[in-house]
Tab-separated table of C-alpha atoms in Angstrom:
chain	number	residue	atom	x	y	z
A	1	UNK	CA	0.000	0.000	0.000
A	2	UNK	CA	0.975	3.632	-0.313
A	3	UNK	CA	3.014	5.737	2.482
A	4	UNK	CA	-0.604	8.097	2.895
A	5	UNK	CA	0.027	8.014	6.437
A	6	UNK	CA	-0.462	11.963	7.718
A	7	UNK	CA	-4.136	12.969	8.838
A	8	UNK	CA	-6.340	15.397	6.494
A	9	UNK	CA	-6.656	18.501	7.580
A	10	UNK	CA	-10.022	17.989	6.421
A	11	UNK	CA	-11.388	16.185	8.947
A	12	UNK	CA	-10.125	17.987	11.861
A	13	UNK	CA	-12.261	19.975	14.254
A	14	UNK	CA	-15.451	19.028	15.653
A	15	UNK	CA	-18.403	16.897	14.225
A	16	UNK	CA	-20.154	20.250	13.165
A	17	UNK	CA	-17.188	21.839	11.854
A	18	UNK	CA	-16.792	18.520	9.475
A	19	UNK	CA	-20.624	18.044	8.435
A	20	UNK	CA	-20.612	21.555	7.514
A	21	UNK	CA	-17.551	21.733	5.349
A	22	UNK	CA	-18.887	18.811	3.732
A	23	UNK	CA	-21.994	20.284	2.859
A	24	UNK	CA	-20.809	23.758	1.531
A	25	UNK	CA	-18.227	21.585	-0.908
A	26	UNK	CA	-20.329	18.863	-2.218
A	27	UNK	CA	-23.334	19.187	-4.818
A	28	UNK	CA	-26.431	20.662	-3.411
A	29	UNK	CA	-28.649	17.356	-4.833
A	30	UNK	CA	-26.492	15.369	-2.267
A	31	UNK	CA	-27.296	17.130	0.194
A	32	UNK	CA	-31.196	16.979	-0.060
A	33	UNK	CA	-30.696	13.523	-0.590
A	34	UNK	CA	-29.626	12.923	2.672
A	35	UNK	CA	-32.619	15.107	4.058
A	36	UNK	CA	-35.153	13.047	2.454
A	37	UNK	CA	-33.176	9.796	3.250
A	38	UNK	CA	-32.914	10.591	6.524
A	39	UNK	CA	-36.795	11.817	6.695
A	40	UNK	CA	-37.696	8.248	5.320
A	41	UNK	CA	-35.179	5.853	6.498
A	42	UNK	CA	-31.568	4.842	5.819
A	43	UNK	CA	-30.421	2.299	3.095
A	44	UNK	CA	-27.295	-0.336	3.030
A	45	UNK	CA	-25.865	1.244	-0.421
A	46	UNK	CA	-22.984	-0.053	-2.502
A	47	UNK	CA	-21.153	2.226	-4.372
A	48	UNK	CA	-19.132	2.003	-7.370
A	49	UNK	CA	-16.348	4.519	-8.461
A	50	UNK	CA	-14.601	4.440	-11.653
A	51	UNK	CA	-12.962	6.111	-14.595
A	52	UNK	CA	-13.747	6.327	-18.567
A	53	UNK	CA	-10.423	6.080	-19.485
A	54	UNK	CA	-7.786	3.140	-18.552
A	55	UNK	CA	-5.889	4.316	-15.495
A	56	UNK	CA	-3.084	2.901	-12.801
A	57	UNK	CA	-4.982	2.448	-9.785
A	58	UNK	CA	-4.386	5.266	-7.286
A	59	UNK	CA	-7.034	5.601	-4.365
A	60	UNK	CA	-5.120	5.881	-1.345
A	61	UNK	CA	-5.701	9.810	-0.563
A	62	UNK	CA	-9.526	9.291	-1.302
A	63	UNK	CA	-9.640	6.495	1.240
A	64	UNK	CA	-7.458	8.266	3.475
A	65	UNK	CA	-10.452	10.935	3.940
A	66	UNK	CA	-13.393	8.845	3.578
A	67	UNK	CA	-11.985	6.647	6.580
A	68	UNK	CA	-11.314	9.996	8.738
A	69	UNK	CA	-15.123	11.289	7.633
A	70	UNK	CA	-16.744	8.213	8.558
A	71	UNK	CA	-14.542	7.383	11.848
A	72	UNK	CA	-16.270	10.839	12.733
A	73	UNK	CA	-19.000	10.482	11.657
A	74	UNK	CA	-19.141	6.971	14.198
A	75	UNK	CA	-19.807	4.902	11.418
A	76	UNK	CA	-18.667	1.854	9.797
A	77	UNK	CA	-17.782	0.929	5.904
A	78	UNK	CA	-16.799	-1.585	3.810
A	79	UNK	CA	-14.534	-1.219	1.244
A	80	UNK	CA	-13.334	-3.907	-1.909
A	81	UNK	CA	-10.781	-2.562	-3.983
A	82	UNK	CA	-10.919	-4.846	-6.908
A	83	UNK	CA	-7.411	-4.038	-8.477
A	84	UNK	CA	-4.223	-3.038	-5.878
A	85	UNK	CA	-2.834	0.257	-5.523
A	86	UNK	CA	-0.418	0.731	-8.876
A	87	UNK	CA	-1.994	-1.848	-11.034
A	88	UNK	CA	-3.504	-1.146	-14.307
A	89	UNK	CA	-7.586	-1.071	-14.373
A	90	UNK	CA	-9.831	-0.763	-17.881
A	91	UNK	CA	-11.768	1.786	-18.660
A	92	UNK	CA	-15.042	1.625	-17.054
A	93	UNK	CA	-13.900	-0.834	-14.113
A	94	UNK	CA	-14.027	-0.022	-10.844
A	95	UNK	CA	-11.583	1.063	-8.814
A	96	UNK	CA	-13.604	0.656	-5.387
A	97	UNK	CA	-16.592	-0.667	-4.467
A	98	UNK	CA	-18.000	1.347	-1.135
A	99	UNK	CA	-20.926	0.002	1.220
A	100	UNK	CA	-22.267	1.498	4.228
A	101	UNK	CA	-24.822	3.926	5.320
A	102	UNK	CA	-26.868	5.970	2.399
A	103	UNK	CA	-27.349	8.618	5.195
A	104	UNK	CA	-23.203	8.631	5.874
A	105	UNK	CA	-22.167	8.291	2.432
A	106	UNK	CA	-24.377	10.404	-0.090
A	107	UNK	CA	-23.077	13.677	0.737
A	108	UNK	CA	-19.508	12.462	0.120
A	109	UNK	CA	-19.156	11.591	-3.663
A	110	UNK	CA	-18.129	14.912	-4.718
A	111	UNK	CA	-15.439	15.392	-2.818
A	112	UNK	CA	-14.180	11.411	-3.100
A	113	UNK	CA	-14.592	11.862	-7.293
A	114	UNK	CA	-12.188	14.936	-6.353
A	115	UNK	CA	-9.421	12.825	-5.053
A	116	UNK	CA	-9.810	9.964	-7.315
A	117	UNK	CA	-9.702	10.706	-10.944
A	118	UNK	CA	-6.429	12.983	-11.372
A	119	UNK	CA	-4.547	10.849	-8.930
A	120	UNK	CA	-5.070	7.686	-10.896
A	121	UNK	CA	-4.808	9.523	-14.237
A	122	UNK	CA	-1.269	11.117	-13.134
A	123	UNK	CA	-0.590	7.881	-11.791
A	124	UNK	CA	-0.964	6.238	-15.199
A	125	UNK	CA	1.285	8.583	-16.820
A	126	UNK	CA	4.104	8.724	-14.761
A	127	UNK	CA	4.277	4.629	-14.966
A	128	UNK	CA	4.172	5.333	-18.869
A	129	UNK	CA	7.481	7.881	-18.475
A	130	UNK	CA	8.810	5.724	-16.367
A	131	UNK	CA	8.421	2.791	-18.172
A	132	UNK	CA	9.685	4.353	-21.561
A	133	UNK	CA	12.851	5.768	-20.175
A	134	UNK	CA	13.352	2.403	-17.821
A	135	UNK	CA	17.205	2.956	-17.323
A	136	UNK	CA	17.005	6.555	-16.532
A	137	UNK	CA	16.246	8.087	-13.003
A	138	UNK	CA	12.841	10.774	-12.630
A	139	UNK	CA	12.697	13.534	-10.009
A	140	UNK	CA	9.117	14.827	-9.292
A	141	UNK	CA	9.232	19.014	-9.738
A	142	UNK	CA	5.731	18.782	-10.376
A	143	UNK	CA	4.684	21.453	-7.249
A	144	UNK	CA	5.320	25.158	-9.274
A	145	UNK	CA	2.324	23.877	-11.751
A	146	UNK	CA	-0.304	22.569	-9.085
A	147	UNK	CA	-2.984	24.313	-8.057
A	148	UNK	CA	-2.472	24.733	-4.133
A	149	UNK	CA	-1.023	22.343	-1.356
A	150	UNK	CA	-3.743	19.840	-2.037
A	151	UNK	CA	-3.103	19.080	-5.572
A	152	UNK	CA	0.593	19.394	-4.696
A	153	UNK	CA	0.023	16.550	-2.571
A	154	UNK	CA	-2.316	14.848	-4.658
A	155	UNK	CA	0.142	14.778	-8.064
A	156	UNK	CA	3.466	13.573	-5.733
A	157	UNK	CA	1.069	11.019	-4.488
A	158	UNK	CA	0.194	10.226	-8.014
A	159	UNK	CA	4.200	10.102	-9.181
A	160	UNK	CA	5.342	7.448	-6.358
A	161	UNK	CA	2.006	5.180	-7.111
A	162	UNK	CA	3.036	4.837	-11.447
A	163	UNK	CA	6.589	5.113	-9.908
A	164	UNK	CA	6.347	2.126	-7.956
A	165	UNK	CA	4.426	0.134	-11.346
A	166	UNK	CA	7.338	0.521	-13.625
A	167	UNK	CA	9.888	-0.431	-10.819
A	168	UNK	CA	7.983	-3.852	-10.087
A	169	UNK	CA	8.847	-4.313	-13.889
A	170	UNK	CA	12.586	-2.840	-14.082
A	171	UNK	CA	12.561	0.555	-14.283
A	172	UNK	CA	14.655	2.856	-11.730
A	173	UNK	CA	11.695	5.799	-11.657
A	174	UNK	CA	11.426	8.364	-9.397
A	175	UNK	CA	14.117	8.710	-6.200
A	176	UNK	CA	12.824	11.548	-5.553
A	177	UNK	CA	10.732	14.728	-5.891
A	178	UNK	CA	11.790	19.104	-5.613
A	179	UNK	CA	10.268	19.907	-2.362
A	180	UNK	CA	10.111	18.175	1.469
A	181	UNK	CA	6.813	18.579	1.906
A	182	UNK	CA	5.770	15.058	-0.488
A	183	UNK	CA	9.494	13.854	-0.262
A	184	UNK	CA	8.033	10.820	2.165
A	185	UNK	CA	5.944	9.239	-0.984
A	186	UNK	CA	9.219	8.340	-2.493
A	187	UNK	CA	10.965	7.667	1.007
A	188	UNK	CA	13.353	10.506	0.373
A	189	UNK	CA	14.126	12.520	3.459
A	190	UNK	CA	14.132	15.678	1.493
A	191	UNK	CA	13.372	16.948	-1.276
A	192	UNK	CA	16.663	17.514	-3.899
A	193	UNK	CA	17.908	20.470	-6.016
A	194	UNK	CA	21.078	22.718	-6.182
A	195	UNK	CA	19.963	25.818	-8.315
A	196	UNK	CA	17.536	27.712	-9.952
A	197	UNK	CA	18.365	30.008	-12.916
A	198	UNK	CA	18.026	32.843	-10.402
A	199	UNK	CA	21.371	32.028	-8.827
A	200	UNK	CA	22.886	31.918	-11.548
A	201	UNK	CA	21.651	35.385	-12.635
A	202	UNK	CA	22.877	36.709	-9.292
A	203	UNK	CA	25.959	35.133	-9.427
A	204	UNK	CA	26.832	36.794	-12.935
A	205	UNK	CA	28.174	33.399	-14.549
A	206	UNK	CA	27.411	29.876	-14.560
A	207	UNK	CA	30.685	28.783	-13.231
A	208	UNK	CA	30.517	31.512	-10.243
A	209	UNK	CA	26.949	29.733	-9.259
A	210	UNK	CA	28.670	26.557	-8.971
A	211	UNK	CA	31.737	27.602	-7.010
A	212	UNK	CA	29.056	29.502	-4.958
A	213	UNK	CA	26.795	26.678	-4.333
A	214	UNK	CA	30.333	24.007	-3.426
A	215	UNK	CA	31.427	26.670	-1.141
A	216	UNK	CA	27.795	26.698	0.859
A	217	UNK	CA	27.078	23.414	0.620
A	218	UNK	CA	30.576	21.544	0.393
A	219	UNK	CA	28.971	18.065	1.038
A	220	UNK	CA	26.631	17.901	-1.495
A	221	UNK	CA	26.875	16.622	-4.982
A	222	UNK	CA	26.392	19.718	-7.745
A	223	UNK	CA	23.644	19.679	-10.412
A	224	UNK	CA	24.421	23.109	-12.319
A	225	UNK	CA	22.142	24.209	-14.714
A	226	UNK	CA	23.824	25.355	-18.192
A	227	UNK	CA	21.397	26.997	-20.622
A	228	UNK	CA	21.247	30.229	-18.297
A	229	UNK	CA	23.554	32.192	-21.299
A	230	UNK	CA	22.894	30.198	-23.871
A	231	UNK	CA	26.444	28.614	-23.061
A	232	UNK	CA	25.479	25.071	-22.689
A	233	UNK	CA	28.570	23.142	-24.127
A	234	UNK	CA	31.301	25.804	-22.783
A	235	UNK	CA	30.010	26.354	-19.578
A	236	UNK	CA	29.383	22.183	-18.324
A	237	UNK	CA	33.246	21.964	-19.949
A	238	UNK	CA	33.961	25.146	-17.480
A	239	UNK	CA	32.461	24.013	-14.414
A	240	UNK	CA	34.082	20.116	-15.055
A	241	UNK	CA	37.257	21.290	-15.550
A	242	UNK	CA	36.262	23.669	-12.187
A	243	UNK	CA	35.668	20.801	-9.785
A	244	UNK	CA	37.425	17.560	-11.663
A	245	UNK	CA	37.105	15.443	-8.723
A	246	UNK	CA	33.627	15.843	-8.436
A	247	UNK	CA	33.509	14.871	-11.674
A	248	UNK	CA	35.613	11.887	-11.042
A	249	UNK	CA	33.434	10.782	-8.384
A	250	UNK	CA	30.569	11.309	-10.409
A	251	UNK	CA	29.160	13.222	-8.121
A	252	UNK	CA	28.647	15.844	-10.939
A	253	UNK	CA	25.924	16.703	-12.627
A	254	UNK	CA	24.605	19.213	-15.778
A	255	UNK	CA	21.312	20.073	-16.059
A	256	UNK	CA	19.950	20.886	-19.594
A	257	UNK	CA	16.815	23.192	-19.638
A	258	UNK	CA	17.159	24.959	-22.988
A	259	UNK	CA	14.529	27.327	-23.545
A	260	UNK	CA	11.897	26.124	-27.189
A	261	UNK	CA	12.692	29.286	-28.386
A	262	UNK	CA	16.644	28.342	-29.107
A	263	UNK	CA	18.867	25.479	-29.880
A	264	UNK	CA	21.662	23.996	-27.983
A	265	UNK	CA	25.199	26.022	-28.262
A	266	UNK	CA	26.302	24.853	-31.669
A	267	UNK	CA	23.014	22.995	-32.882
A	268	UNK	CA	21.092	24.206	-35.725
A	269	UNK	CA	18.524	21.788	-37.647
A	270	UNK	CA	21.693	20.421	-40.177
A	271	UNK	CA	23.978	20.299	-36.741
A	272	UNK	CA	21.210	17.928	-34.851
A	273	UNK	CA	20.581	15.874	-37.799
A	274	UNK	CA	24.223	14.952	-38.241
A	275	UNK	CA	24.452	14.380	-34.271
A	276	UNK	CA	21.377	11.811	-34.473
A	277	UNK	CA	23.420	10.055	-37.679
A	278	UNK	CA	26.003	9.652	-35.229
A	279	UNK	CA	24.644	8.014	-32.225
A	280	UNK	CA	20.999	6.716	-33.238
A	281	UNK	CA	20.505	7.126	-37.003
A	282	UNK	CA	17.389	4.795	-37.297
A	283	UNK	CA	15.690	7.115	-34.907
A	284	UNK	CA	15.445	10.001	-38.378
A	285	UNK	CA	14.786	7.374	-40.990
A	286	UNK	CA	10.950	6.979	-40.246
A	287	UNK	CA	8.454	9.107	-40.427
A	288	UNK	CA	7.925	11.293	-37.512
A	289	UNK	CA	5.175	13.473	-36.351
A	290	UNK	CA	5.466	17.092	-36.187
A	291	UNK	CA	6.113	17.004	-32.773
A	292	UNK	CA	8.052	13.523	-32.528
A	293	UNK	CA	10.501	15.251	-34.871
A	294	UNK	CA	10.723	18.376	-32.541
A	295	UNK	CA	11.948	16.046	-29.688
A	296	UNK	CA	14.077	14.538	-31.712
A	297	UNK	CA	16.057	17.656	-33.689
A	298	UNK	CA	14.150	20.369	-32.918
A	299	UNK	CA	14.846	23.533	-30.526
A	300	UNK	CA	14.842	22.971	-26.700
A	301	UNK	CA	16.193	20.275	-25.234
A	302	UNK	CA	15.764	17.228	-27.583
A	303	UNK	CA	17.469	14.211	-28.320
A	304	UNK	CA	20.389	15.617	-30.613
A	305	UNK	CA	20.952	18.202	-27.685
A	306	UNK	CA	21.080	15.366	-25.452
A	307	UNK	CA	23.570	13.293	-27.056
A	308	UNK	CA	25.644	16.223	-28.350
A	309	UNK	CA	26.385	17.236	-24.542
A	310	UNK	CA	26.851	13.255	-23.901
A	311	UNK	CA	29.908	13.432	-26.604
A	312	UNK	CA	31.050	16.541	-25.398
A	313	UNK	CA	31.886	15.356	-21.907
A	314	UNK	CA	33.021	12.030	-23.124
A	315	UNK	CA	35.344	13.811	-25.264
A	316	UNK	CA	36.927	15.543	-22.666
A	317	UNK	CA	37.273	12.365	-21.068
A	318	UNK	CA	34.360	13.692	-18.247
A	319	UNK	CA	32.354	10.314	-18.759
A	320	UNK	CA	31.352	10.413	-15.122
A	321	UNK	CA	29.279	13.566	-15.510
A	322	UNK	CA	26.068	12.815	-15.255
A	323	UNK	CA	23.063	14.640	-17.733
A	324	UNK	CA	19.870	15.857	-16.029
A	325	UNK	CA	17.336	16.735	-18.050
A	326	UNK	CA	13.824	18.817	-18.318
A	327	UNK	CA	11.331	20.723	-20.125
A	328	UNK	CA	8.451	19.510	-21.545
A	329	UNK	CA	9.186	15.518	-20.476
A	330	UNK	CA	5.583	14.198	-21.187
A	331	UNK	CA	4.464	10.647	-21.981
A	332	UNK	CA	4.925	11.060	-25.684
A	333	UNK	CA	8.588	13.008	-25.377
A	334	UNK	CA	9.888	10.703	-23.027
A	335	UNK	CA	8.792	7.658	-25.803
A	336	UNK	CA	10.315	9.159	-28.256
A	337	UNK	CA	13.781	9.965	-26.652
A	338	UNK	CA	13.547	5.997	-25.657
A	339	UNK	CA	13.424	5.452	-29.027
A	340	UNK	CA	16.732	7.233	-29.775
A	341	UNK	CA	18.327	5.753	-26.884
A	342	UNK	CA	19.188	9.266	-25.138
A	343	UNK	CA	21.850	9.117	-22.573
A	344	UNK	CA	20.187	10.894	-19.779
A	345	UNK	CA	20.739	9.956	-16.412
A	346	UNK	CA	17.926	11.801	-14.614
A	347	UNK	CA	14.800	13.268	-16.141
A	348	UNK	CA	13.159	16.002	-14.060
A	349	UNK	CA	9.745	16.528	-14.858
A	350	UNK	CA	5.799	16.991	-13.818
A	351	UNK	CA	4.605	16.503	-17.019
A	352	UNK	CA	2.591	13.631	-15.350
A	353	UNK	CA	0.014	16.301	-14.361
A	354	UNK	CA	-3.150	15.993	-16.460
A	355	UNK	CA	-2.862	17.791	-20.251
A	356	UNK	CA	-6.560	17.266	-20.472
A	357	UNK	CA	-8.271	17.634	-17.942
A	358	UNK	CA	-11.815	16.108	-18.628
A	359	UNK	CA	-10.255	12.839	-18.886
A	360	UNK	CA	-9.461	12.702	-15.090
A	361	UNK	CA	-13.590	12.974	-14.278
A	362	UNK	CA	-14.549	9.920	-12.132
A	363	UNK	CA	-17.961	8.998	-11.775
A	364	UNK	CA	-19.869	7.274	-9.145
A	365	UNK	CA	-22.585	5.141	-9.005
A	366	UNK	CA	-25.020	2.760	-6.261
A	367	UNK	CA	-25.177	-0.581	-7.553
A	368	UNK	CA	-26.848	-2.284	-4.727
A	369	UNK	CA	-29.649	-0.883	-2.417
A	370	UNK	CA	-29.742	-3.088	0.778
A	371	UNK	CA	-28.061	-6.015	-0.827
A	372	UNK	CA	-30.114	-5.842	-4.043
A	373	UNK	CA	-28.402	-5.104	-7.271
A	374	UNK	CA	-29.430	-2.142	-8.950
A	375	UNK	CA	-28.118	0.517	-11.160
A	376	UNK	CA	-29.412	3.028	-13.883
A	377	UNK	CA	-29.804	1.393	-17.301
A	378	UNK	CA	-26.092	1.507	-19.083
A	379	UNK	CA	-23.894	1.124	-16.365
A	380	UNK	CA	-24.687	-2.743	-16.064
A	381	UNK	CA	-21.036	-3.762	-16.543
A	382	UNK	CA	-20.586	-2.356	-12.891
A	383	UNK	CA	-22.375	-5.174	-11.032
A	384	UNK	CA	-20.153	-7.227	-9.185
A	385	UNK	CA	-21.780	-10.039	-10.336
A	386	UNK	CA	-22.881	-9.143	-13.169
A	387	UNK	CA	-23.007	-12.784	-15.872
């Protein structure tokens, strides 16, 4: 199971407090529901929740809460989760089947669709990176794009649960995430990072930010970013040739985060072409999408970039230097660089969040009133036991 372990701030505060929050957050219908069940007498319900869309199993902050609600609430539930935590579920199967109290539960499927659907959505795609880019680490620096604390938590939650799929088959995934606040869902103690382009800026020059950072921190290993002055290949060589023990050790690290707008130092379309002859030629020799051939020769950090830095450092006989890289590292990118067999070491990314938003919509629905099956005409296939 996952490492949800902290209470929800949710649920603290008195009884009141908990039933009113509740009410002012979930859909008005809900609530009358409950007045008229509770004018005409409580029911035994089963619910079903699931997703349209084929998803990686993620329900561990939505159970976190509905346990807290109905502990308060001095109820009991049941709850069958018909596929684990991280496994792979079909569109239109259910991720949990809920039974307890109409009265206790009615007023809560708002809020529990909340917590469901993008979690097991961005669960799905970070399992996808992960499992495309299966020899490369991932670092979670998914927190600057979430909306608020709660979807901060929600999206790191997300990361370790696909994380933990593609391990199980191989892959080395995420060790860790930007910030300590979600650090324990990938049992990190904190959350990692050495600099921001702002230091750099204040610094005046790449290599200053790194000598900067060593002399602060002279313990830590040293991830320097490089695209700050548009100086990728001279200033990773400037900083190596800085700190060559560190590089030795290979406790060195460049970070490429070239801006779309700009190639690499030295690339232009004719330069990355003749870099991806060199190191992965059959990746060019198919048709590509518009966008596949972007990642793969185009401005930014693609693959060419990539694997021109990769020869770079090699050449200068830094093979120990490790390549971080980010921007843009979605499902589809982080295929295609697979596909080119780009040397990167550690891809830092939340491009698991959501693109499309609509397709993280759980629904929910009763199939069983007091132990009979029921359920609105179409959504048959979610009867347990159904022929």
């Amino acid at each position: 199971m996952s490492r949800v372990t902290r209470r929800s701030a949710a649920t603290t505060g008195t009884r009141a407090d908990l039933d009113a929050a509740i009410a002012a957050r979930t859909d008005a219908y809900f609530n009358r529901t409950k007045a008229i069940v509770e004018k005409f007498g409580d029911s035994r319900v089963t619910y079903a929740y699931f997703l349209r869309r084929p998803v990686v199993s993620a329900p561990a902050l939505m159970l976190r809460w509905l346990n807290e609600v109905v502990a308060a609430r001095g109820e009991r539930i049941d709850i069958e989760l018909p596929h684990p935590e991280g496994a792979w579920v079909g569109a239109g199967e259910p991720i949990a089947y809920i039974t307890g109290s109409f009265i206790t539960l009615v007023d809560l499927e708002t809020i529990l669709l909340q917590k469901l659907g993008p979690a097991c959505v961005a669960a799905h795609n970070a399992y996808q990176m992960c499992a495309a880019l299966p020899k490369s680490a991932f670092l979670a620096m998914e927190a600057r794009h979430c909306a608020g604390a709660e979807m901060q938590e929600m999206m790191a939650y997300a990361a370790s649960v696909g994380s933990r799929a593609a391990q199980a088959e191989g892959a080395r995934g995420f060790i860790g995430n930007a910030n300590d606040a979600t650090a324990h869902y990938f049992g990190a103690p904190h959350g990692y990072g050495t600099m921001p382009h702002a230091l750099i800026g204040y610094a005046g020059s790449t290599l200053r930010a790194a000598e900067m950072f060593r002399e602060t921190f002279p313990d830590n290993d040293l991830t320097v970013l490089t695209d700050y002055f548009g100086m990728e290949i001279t200033d990773a060589l400037a900083v190596c040739q800085r700190f060559p023990d560190l590089a030795a050790a290979g406790r060195l690290s460049v970070r490429l985060d070239t801006h779309g707008g700009r190639f690499l130092e030295g690339l232009d379309p004719q330069a990355s072409y003749a870099v991806m002859e060199r190191h992965a030629p059959g990746a060019i020799r198919r048709y590509r999408s518009h966008n596949e051939l972007r990642y793969l020769i185009g401005t930014g950090v693609s693959a060419a970039a990539i694997w021109r830095m990769r020869e770079t450092l090699d050449d200068a006989g830094f093979i120990r230097v490790k390549i971080v890289a980010s921007s843009g590292f979605g499902v589809e990118k982080c295929s295609v660089l697979a596909d080119a067999h780009t040397p990167i070491d550690v891809v830092g990314t939340g491009s698991f969040i959501p693109e499309t938003w609509g397709e993280t919509y759980a629904t929910a629905d009763i199939v069983a009133y007091d132990g009979e099956p029921r359920v609105k005409i179409g959504r048959e296939f979610l009867l347990r036991d159904r022929a």
